[in-house]
């Protein structure tokens, strides 16, 4: 009998990435094409279907081996129906993506949001391989998240589970308003955007920092300055780490995951950041809920999305 | 074919309660006997087995109909093995309860902790009936909890999931140490013990409150005084409600449950307490994560334990 394969599609605003995985989550082949967002919904949908066909055609596999196609997409979804209510960066509204792709490709299709899918990728074949329960953070422009329990994505009542960036963790006294409208969300302090904001505030306040010499401050500049011993930058990075650690201490007694997996641009700060997170986690977490629990870096990088999308078929 | 039945056992320090449920979680029959904790582990184990036999014998059902026996017990457990590492109130240590009962009763036995089992009872046949995902709080001496996702208990890596009382939610500036040794746990402010402590502190401080006339302050006294318009008592109850609401706002974006179910002695304060919790939840939770989400009272009372224990067999 020929090997079963799983196709994963990661739909971004600029490019659509496609991958073929085997049953173990190994990425066997990849393909990438332009999303062509400007051409509108119909073209985007056709591209998704076409690229999925292309990758299999270009490979040594055939459609008969495809067990299903999983799709990760950023936006507001009705996950069980595979329905896209609104995907802001694609300007897609009210489309049943699952139905369209199943009609076109004649295989089982599952759709989920990009952060959940990336978490599933790491859980299946990345830093969480072999782990049943894990919580994934993606530290980028915002703070994304995904929760895997018993090997499966936790979606929640309205698909809002795993929105870790919107954990209200900063106390009222020092909270600022998040883009979501609420006060004190984790991503106001622990995202790249949050780190940049705190750095700009410090420069404007006239704090003595090497960051005042940087023209267009990026999160990496702040982390580099902190590593180089700049006290103001170090305080900012520590604040980002502090609230990440506090949020993990909460999740440790709520879900008691085996691993916390951290990916995204800010996570490239490495152990300099991770050790500060671990220290806070250690301080605020009960022994029974932290014994053997690991805080580790994501390992799949940009491939987490396609791998996790392929995994939807096996793990949903 | 004769109806299948499910036996649930709720092992307390004083009494062992047993119940028979049908497939819908309806409690068909109950039985209660003394735990006889003072007589030691062997007698306690024999009592559990004997009372399970007794309830079926006294009923119109027979052992052939018993699909399994579920047991809820307070303590540190290895849940998958059904192993009791330490049950402080029973003084039981290092006993494989599941193996003992399966040998004695010759049916499938599952063991889980008392808070998880009570949550499952509410989810199965109580306030969460028909709901797939819910989070249960028990506001008693401490704050207990249980999380149900996809109809099943979330246990976590070391069985520490659902320990909602130990969510570190109180900011450092106003946190006190919890019995667990950590700072700022939810149960330091939202349990009966926490409410009593805040009331005694207020009286000692000389705050003007009717509570200063009460000899041995109980949580109910504080709630009654708050309802009667005592401002100091009202502030204490509001603080208990505030941190409950804040913790639910966190869980709403982590798990996005359909219902928060609140039981335990303190929950008898009713809508006076619940409305304050709802107000905080409303304020701190994103619309998408709170739309249609309910905060409701537990409905099974003291039966939640036996019903949930019986449910282990169907829902584990």
XYZ file of C-alpha atoms in Angstrom, chain A residues 67-311:
245
model
C -5.721 11.975 2.994
C -6.825 15.600 3.143
C -5.872 19.241 2.902
C -5.581 21.517 5.947
C -5.603 25.288 5.690
C -4.333 27.890 8.160
C -5.617 31.431 7.708
C -5.576 34.582 9.835
C -8.995 36.003 10.585
C -12.370 35.442 12.171
C -13.529 31.954 11.336
C -16.343 29.564 12.019
C -13.899 26.703 12.450
C -16.258 23.695 12.441
C -17.851 24.932 9.180
C -14.523 26.052 7.668
C -16.169 29.411 7.058
C -14.201 32.664 6.777
C -16.247 35.456 8.344
C -13.549 38.043 7.758
C -9.848 37.812 6.921
C -8.664 41.419 7.117
C -5.267 40.994 5.433
C -6.835 39.101 2.506
C -9.964 41.255 2.354
C -12.032 38.065 2.211
C -15.505 38.132 3.735
C -18.206 35.499 4.138
C -16.735 32.621 2.163
C -17.023 28.932 2.924
C -13.429 28.008 2.202
C -13.865 24.367 3.248
C -16.817 23.789 0.900
C -15.060 25.504 -2.022
C -11.883 23.465 -1.612
C -13.688 20.170 -1.034
C -15.709 20.718 -4.215
C -12.612 21.656 -6.173
C -10.127 19.144 -4.802
C -12.470 16.275 -3.924
C -10.703 15.494 -0.640
C -11.434 16.255 3.005
C -10.535 19.844 3.900
C -10.188 21.412 7.358
C -9.658 25.096 8.090
C -8.318 26.671 11.271
C -6.699 29.928 12.285
C -3.004 30.544 11.643
C -1.913 30.678 15.287
C -3.697 27.445 16.206
C -2.245 25.739 13.169
C 1.304 26.887 13.944
C 0.866 25.578 17.502
C -0.291 22.235 16.154
C 2.756 22.120 13.865
C 5.140 22.621 16.786
C 3.186 20.130 18.915
C 3.127 17.497 16.188
C 6.595 17.694 14.708
C 8.476 20.574 16.332
C 9.475 21.512 19.863
C 6.453 19.663 21.267
C 6.999 16.384 19.438
C 5.910 13.547 21.673
C 4.213 15.928 24.107
C 0.460 15.545 24.620
C -0.303 18.955 26.123
C 1.481 22.181 25.272
C 0.906 25.906 25.031
C 2.522 27.876 22.194
C 3.247 31.593 22.184
C 4.203 33.491 19.025
C 5.928 36.763 19.876
C 5.640 38.921 16.779
C 3.882 42.180 15.974
C 1.285 40.897 18.415
C 1.325 37.901 20.731
C -0.389 34.902 19.171
C -1.074 31.578 20.770
C -2.395 28.097 20.454
C -3.263 25.403 22.965
C -2.877 21.699 22.330
C -4.519 19.234 24.709
C -4.454 15.512 24.063
C -2.682 16.281 20.788
C -5.530 18.445 19.510
C -6.178 22.166 19.123
C -8.463 23.711 21.753
C -10.795 25.960 19.779
C -13.327 27.148 22.340
C -16.967 28.118 22.113
C -16.446 30.821 19.459
C -12.966 29.878 18.228
C -11.368 32.344 20.661
C -9.304 29.868 22.689
C -5.546 30.380 22.636
C -5.732 34.170 22.204
C -2.860 34.459 24.657
C -1.956 37.993 23.600
C -5.213 39.176 25.110
C -4.709 37.723 28.573
C -5.346 40.732 30.815
C -2.220 40.368 32.917
C -0.910 43.898 33.544
C -2.388 45.360 36.774
C -4.706 48.355 36.347
C -2.183 50.772 37.851
C 0.297 50.296 35.010
C -1.963 49.004 32.240
C -2.362 50.690 28.870
C -5.072 50.086 26.293
C -4.527 47.287 23.779
C -5.448 47.466 20.084
C -8.409 45.231 21.003
C -9.820 48.005 23.171
C -9.241 46.294 26.529
C -6.719 47.258 29.217
C -3.572 45.401 30.213
C -3.382 42.689 27.535
C -0.155 40.658 27.446
C 0.650 41.896 23.952
C 0.815 45.515 25.144
C 4.109 44.577 26.882
C 5.435 41.313 25.415
C 5.042 41.766 21.642
C 7.589 43.450 19.360
C 5.164 46.378 19.187
C 4.989 46.567 22.975
C 8.768 46.464 23.342
C 9.184 49.214 20.720
C 6.547 51.352 22.431
C 8.230 51.036 25.827
C 11.578 51.928 24.232
C 10.174 55.009 22.488
C 8.486 56.092 25.712
C 11.821 55.796 27.536
C 13.648 57.840 24.891
C 10.939 60.505 24.895
C 11.056 60.637 28.690
C 14.766 61.346 28.373
C 15.967 58.138 30.046
C 19.716 57.627 29.603
C 19.887 54.848 27.030
C 21.832 54.005 23.885
C 18.435 53.578 22.220
C 18.184 57.371 21.974
C 20.798 57.110 19.190
C 18.736 54.646 17.151
C 16.631 56.271 14.468
C 13.857 53.753 13.906
C 13.835 51.490 16.953
C 13.036 47.822 16.324
C 12.495 45.132 18.968
C 15.861 43.626 18.031
C 17.607 46.934 18.826
C 16.111 46.878 22.316
C 17.123 43.270 22.904
C 20.649 43.898 21.563
C 21.029 46.973 23.780
C 19.806 44.992 26.787
C 22.322 42.223 26.057
C 25.053 44.876 25.762
C 24.240 46.125 29.260
C 21.984 49.127 28.586
C 19.959 49.350 31.805
C 16.902 50.994 30.310
C 16.698 48.415 27.527
C 17.271 45.628 30.059
C 14.356 46.874 32.152
C 12.088 46.863 29.082
C 13.034 43.321 28.061
C 12.622 42.199 31.649
C 9.126 43.650 31.755
C 8.215 41.761 28.559
C 9.638 38.580 30.110
C 7.984 39.203 33.479
C 4.436 39.233 32.104
C 5.122 36.252 29.849
C 6.302 34.355 32.936
C 3.299 35.487 34.967
C 0.925 34.353 32.218
C 2.652 30.956 32.114
C 2.326 30.643 35.900
C -1.428 31.103 35.435
C -1.611 28.576 32.606
C 0.415 26.087 34.645
C -2.385 25.733 37.220
C -5.155 26.015 34.635
C -3.903 23.546 32.014
C -0.687 22.148 33.518
C 0.924 21.692 30.082
C 4.149 19.729 29.720
C 5.765 22.421 27.558
C 5.526 26.095 26.846
C 6.836 26.674 23.325
C 7.857 30.169 22.265
C 8.283 31.242 18.653
C 8.138 34.416 16.583
C 10.682 37.153 15.947
C 11.107 38.264 19.561
C 11.926 34.681 20.614
C 15.185 34.974 18.646
C 16.505 36.778 21.736
C 17.099 33.204 22.926
C 18.089 32.211 26.450
C 18.753 35.849 27.364
C 14.953 36.270 27.211
C 13.987 32.710 28.130
C 16.004 32.652 31.344
C 14.179 35.752 32.573
C 10.837 34.141 31.733
C 11.885 30.924 33.509
C 12.859 32.844 36.643
C 9.435 34.491 36.913
C 7.649 31.223 36.113
C 9.677 29.506 38.829
C 8.799 32.165 41.387
C 5.041 32.251 40.788
C 4.226 28.598 40.063
C 3.395 25.826 42.542
C 5.954 23.012 42.571
C 3.492 20.338 41.463
C 2.459 22.434 38.451
C 5.995 23.238 37.328
C 7.957 20.041 38.028
C 9.292 18.766 34.715
C 7.572 21.571 32.787
C 9.767 23.048 30.054
C 9.903 26.504 28.499
C 11.503 26.017 25.098
C 12.013 27.668 21.711
C 9.906 26.729 18.719
C 11.915 24.751 16.169
C 9.945 24.813 12.908
C 10.211 28.546 12.231
C 8.136 29.615 9.241
C 7.262 26.012 8.431
C 5.124 25.594 11.573
C 2.093 26.847 9.625
C 2.214 24.385 6.708
C 3.145 21.456 8.933
C 0.342 22.233 11.400
C -2.158 22.740 8.582
C -1.272 19.307 7.233
C -1.657 17.975 10.768
